[in-house]
Amino acid sequence: MKTAAVFFSGVMLSALACAPAAAETVRVRLTARVTSVNDPGTLLHGAIVLGQRLTGTYVYNTNTPDWETGTSDFGFYVPYANEARVRLVSGGVVFESAQPTQGISIAIDSHADNGNGMFNFRSVDNKPLPSTMDVDEISVQFEGAGTVTESDALPSVAPDLLNYPTKMVTVRGPGNNFEVVADIETAELIVTGALELSPAAGSFVPTQHFDAAVTLPRNTTPASAQATANGVTLPLSYPGTCQLLPPDQANQRALLCPNADAVLPQAAGAPIEWTVVLTNGTTLTQSVNWTLAM
């Protein structure tokens, strides 16, 4: 397996920070199972234990330039500020990259040359824990011969886990004073902007009542849907309070959520994010700003 060490001067970092934002953003949602916890100083206070679930996302942009241009089978990428992030949660503990940051790197070793590739997403600039303890490293790694190592280019797809014997998340504290390792069980691509939300963004007076509608892309069927605000689950869900309507003439289906205005006090002005999982496994997200006028 190849490795790369890249040193970036202050001039290079400034140039990266000023570079124009690119448009092709990849978001991958993970679910993992904790397989190892090393916390001799009880810095995690027992909040994370073996077998516990770890969930979260990593995000990057496929237009990030490759710094390892001398080889055709190894790529090394440092995303521009605000164009990559990672957030993982387990047992109420949040491990999250700082923003804005250029402390994220992505290394890709293509499996085309020897049948064994590697994809490593690594963040070394992270938010401290509530105890002020630093988080030195958050990494997501896949090793094998699947969809994210077909070449040394940044992939626009989620990894197909069956083809990666090694698929793991690792979180470490300073000097390895704590370490959490989890085996990834699911990885799915999040598609944004594919949902149509009604009503559109707006401010509503306290006595103004409305139902909400979430229209899906053509020829798709939802398996589940959930609305959240600031990470708090709202009582708008399917199956649950929302109803699945029959397809229209364009073969589009919609979810109708009665009395959606009732969640506005709970959202407290935060954007409401809808997450819809389709029966084909695709995850769609879209947010809307519904605020309560005072």
Coordinates of C-alpha atoms in Angstrom, one line a residue:
M1 CA 0.0 0.0 0.0
K2 CA 1.4 3.4 -1.0
T3 CA 1.7 6.3 1.4
A4 CA 2.2 10.0 0.8
A5 CA 3.5 12.8 2.9
V6 CA 2.7 16.2 1.6
F7 CA 3.8 19.5 3.1
F8 CA 1.7 22.6 2.4
S9 CA 3.2 26.1 2.9
G10 CA 1.2 29.0 4.2
V11 CA 1.1 30.4 0.6
M12 CA -0.4 27.2 -0.7
L13 CA -3.0 27.1 2.0
S14 CA -4.0 30.7 1.3
A15 CA -4.4 29.8 -2.3
L16 CA -6.6 26.9 -1.5
A17 CA -8.8 28.9 0.8
C18 CA -9.3 31.5 -2.0
A19 CA -10.1 29.0 -4.7
P20 CA -13.6 29.0 -6.1
A21 CA -16.1 26.6 -4.7
A22 CA -16.9 23.6 -6.9
A23 CA -20.3 22.1 -7.5
E24 CA -20.0 18.3 -7.3
T25 CA -20.5 17.5 -3.7
V26 CA -20.6 13.9 -2.4
R27 CA -22.3 13.0 0.9
V28 CA -22.1 9.5 2.3
R29 CA -24.0 8.4 5.3
L30 CA -22.5 5.7 7.5
T31 CA -23.7 3.2 10.1
A32 CA -21.0 1.3 12.0
R33 CA -20.7 -1.0 15.0
V34 CA -18.1 -0.3 17.6
T35 CA -15.6 -3.1 17.8
S36 CA -12.9 -1.6 20.0
V37 CA -12.8 1.1 22.7
N38 CA -9.5 2.0 24.4
D39 CA -10.2 4.7 27.0
P40 CA -7.8 4.2 30.0
G41 CA -8.4 7.7 31.3
T42 CA -12.2 7.4 31.1
L43 CA -12.1 10.5 28.9
L44 CA -15.3 9.3 27.2
H45 CA -16.9 8.6 30.6
G46 CA -18.2 5.2 29.5
A47 CA -20.5 6.7 26.9
I48 CA -19.2 4.4 24.1
V49 CA -19.2 0.6 24.6
L50 CA -18.5 -2.4 22.4
G51 CA -21.4 -3.3 20.0
Q52 CA -22.8 0.2 20.2
R53 CA -23.9 1.9 16.9
L54 CA -22.0 4.8 15.4
T55 CA -23.7 6.9 12.7
G56 CA -22.7 9.9 10.7
T57 CA -21.6 11.4 7.4
Y58 CA -18.5 12.4 5.5
V59 CA -18.6 15.0 2.7
Y60 CA -16.1 16.1 0.0
N61 CA -16.1 17.7 -3.4
T62 CA -15.0 15.7 -6.5
N63 CA -13.5 18.8 -8.1
T64 CA -10.7 18.9 -5.5
P65 CA -7.3 18.9 -7.2
D66 CA -5.0 15.9 -6.9
W67 CA -1.7 16.8 -5.3
E68 CA -0.1 13.5 -6.3
T69 CA 0.0 14.1 -10.1
G70 CA 3.2 12.0 -10.7
T71 CA 1.4 8.7 -10.5
S72 CA -1.7 7.2 -12.3
D73 CA -2.8 4.9 -9.5
F74 CA -2.5 7.1 -6.3
G75 CA -4.3 10.3 -5.5
F76 CA -3.9 12.7 -2.6
Y77 CA -6.5 15.4 -2.1
V78 CA -6.8 18.3 0.4
P79 CA -10.3 19.9 0.0
Y80 CA -10.8 23.6 0.0
A81 CA -12.1 25.3 3.2
N82 CA -15.8 24.5 3.8
E83 CA -15.9 21.8 1.1
A84 CA -15.3 18.7 3.2
R85 CA -16.4 17.6 6.7
V86 CA -17.1 14.6 8.8
R87 CA -19.5 14.1 11.7
L88 CA -19.9 10.9 13.7
V89 CA -22.1 10.3 16.7
S90 CA -22.2 7.4 19.2
G91 CA -23.6 7.2 22.7
G92 CA -24.4 10.9 22.6
V93 CA -20.7 11.8 21.9
V94 CA -20.2 13.8 18.8
F95 CA -16.9 13.6 16.8
E96 CA -16.8 16.4 14.2
S97 CA -14.4 18.2 12.0
A98 CA -13.9 21.9 12.6
Q99 CA -15.3 24.4 10.0
P100 CA -13.9 26.0 8.0
T101 CA -10.9 23.6 7.8
Q102 CA -8.2 22.4 5.5
G103 CA -7.2 19.7 8.0
I104 CA -9.0 17.0 5.9
S105 CA -7.2 14.9 3.4
I106 CA -8.3 12.0 1.2
A107 CA -5.9 9.4 -0.1
I108 CA -6.9 6.9 -2.8
D109 CA -4.8 4.0 -3.9
S110 CA -6.4 2.4 -7.0
H111 CA -7.0 -1.4 -7.0
A112 CA -6.3 -1.4 -10.7
D113 CA -2.6 -2.2 -10.3
N114 CA -2.7 -5.1 -7.8
G115 CA -6.3 -5.8 -7.0
N116 CA -6.2 -4.2 -3.6
G117 CA -7.0 -0.6 -3.2
M118 CA -7.5 1.9 -0.4
F119 CA -9.7 4.9 0.3
N120 CA -8.8 7.0 3.4
F121 CA -10.8 10.1 4.5
R122 CA -8.9 11.7 7.4
S123 CA -9.6 14.8 9.5
V124 CA -6.9 16.1 11.9
D125 CA -8.6 19.5 12.6
N126 CA -11.6 18.6 14.8
K127 CA -13.9 20.2 17.4
P128 CA -13.0 19.4 21.0
L129 CA -15.3 17.2 23.1
P130 CA -17.5 19.0 25.7
S131 CA -14.8 18.2 28.3
T132 CA -12.5 20.3 26.1
M133 CA -10.5 17.2 25.3
D134 CA -9.1 17.4 21.8
V135 CA -9.9 14.9 19.0
D136 CA -6.7 14.4 17.0
E137 CA -8.0 12.2 14.2
I138 CA -11.2 11.0 12.6
S139 CA -10.7 8.6 9.7
V140 CA -12.9 6.5 7.4
Q141 CA -11.0 3.8 5.5
F142 CA -11.9 1.1 3.0
E143 CA -9.5 -1.5 1.7
G144 CA -10.3 -3.9 -1.2
A145 CA -11.5 -3.7 -4.7
G146 CA -14.8 -1.8 -5.0
T147 CA -16.5 1.3 -6.3
V148 CA -14.4 3.9 -4.5
T149 CA -11.0 2.6 -5.6
E150 CA -11.6 1.9 -9.3
S151 CA -9.1 4.7 -10.1
D152 CA -7.2 7.3 -8.1
A153 CA -9.9 9.9 -8.8
L154 CA -12.3 11.1 -6.1
P155 CA -15.4 8.8 -6.5
S156 CA -18.9 10.2 -6.9
V157 CA -20.5 7.0 -5.4
A158 CA -20.7 5.3 -2.1
P159 CA -18.5 2.3 -1.4
D160 CA -20.0 -1.1 -2.1
L161 CA -19.1 -2.7 1.2
L162 CA -19.2 -6.3 0.0
N163 CA -16.0 -5.7 -1.9
Y164 CA -14.1 -4.1 1.0
P165 CA -12.9 -6.6 3.7
T166 CA -11.6 -3.6 5.6
K167 CA -14.2 -0.9 6.2
M168 CA -13.7 1.0 9.4
V169 CA -14.0 4.2 11.3
T170 CA -11.3 5.3 13.7
V171 CA -11.4 8.2 16.2
R172 CA -8.3 9.0 18.3
G173 CA -7.4 11.5 21.0
P174 CA -4.1 13.2 21.6
G175 CA -1.3 10.7 22.1
N176 CA -3.8 7.9 21.6
N177 CA -5.2 8.6 25.1
F178 CA -8.5 7.3 23.7
E179 CA -9.4 5.4 20.6
V180 CA -12.7 4.1 19.2
V181 CA -12.8 1.7 16.2
A182 CA -16.0 0.7 14.5
D183 CA -16.8 -1.6 11.6
I184 CA -18.9 0.0 8.9
E185 CA -22.2 -1.9 8.2
T186 CA -23.9 0.5 5.8
A187 CA -22.8 3.3 3.5
E188 CA -25.3 5.1 1.3
L189 CA -25.1 8.1 -1.0
I190 CA -27.2 11.1 0.1
V191 CA -28.7 13.0 -2.8
T192 CA -29.8 16.6 -2.1
G193 CA -32.2 18.8 -4.0
A194 CA -34.2 15.9 -5.3
L195 CA -37.2 16.6 -3.1
E196 CA -39.9 19.3 -3.6
L197 CA -41.2 20.8 -0.4
S198 CA -44.5 22.6 0.0
P199 CA -45.1 25.2 1.3
A200 CA -41.8 26.9 0.3
A201 CA -39.7 28.8 2.8
G202 CA -41.6 31.5 4.6
S203 CA -42.7 33.1 7.9
F204 CA -46.1 32.2 9.4
V205 CA -48.2 33.9 12.0
P206 CA -49.1 31.8 15.1
T207 CA -52.7 31.3 14.0
Q208 CA -51.7 30.3 10.4
H209 CA -52.2 26.5 9.9
F210 CA -50.8 24.5 7.0
D211 CA -50.2 20.9 5.9
A212 CA -46.8 20.0 4.3
A213 CA -46.2 18.0 1.2
V214 CA -42.9 16.3 0.2
T215 CA -42.9 15.4 -3.5
L216 CA -40.5 12.6 -4.6
P217 CA -38.7 12.1 -7.9
R218 CA -40.5 10.2 -10.6
N219 CA -40.8 6.4 -10.4
T220 CA -39.6 6.3 -6.8
T221 CA -41.2 5.0 -3.6
P222 CA -40.3 6.1 0.0
A223 CA -39.3 3.5 2.6
S224 CA -39.1 6.1 5.4
A225 CA -39.1 9.8 5.9
Q226 CA -38.2 12.0 8.9
A227 CA -38.0 15.8 9.6
T228 CA -35.4 17.2 12.0
A229 CA -34.3 20.6 13.2
N230 CA -30.9 21.1 14.8
G231 CA -30.6 17.4 15.1
V232 CA -33.9 17.1 17.1
T233 CA -36.5 14.7 15.7
L234 CA -39.8 16.4 14.8
P235 CA -43.2 14.7 14.8
L236 CA -43.3 14.6 11.0
S237 CA -42.4 11.2 9.7
Y238 CA -43.3 8.3 7.4
P239 CA -44.5 5.8 8.4
G240 CA -46.1 7.9 11.1
T241 CA -47.9 11.2 10.9
C242 CA -47.4 11.6 7.1
Q243 CA -49.5 9.8 4.5
L244 CA -48.2 8.4 1.2
L245 CA -50.4 9.6 -1.7
P246 CA -51.1 7.6 -4.9
P247 CA -48.8 8.5 -7.8
D248 CA -49.9 11.3 -10.1
Q249 CA -50.0 11.2 -14.0
A250 CA -46.2 11.8 -14.0
N251 CA -45.8 8.8 -11.7
Q252 CA -44.6 11.0 -8.9
R253 CA -45.6 10.2 -5.3
A254 CA -45.9 12.6 -2.4
L255 CA -46.1 12.5 1.3
L256 CA -48.8 14.6 2.9
C257 CA -48.1 15.7 6.5
P258 CA -51.2 17.3 8.2
N259 CA -50.8 20.2 10.7
A260 CA -47.1 20.7 9.9
D261 CA -47.3 24.2 11.5
A262 CA -47.5 22.5 14.9
V263 CA -43.7 21.8 14.8
L264 CA -42.6 25.4 14.3
P265 CA -42.3 26.2 18.0
Q266 CA -40.2 23.1 18.5
A267 CA -37.9 24.0 15.5
A268 CA -37.4 27.4 17.1
G269 CA -36.5 29.0 13.8
A270 CA -33.9 26.4 12.7
P271 CA -34.0 25.0 9.1
I272 CA -36.1 21.9 9.0
E273 CA -34.3 19.1 7.2
W274 CA -36.2 16.3 5.6
T275 CA -34.5 12.9 5.0
V276 CA -36.2 10.4 2.8
V277 CA -34.9 6.9 2.2
L278 CA -36.2 5.3 -0.9
T279 CA -37.0 1.6 -1.4
N280 CA -33.9 1.3 -3.6
G281 CA -31.7 2.4 -0.8
T282 CA -31.0 6.0 -2.0
T283 CA -31.2 8.7 0.7
L284 CA -32.6 12.1 -0.3
T285 CA -32.3 15.2 1.8
Q286 CA -33.7 18.7 1.5
S287 CA -34.2 21.6 4.0
V288 CA -36.7 24.4 4.2
N289 CA -36.9 27.5 6.4
W290 CA -40.3 27.7 8.0
T291 CA -40.3 30.3 10.8
L292 CA -42.8 31.5 13.3
A293 CA -43.5 35.2 13.2
M294 CA -43.7 36.7 16.6

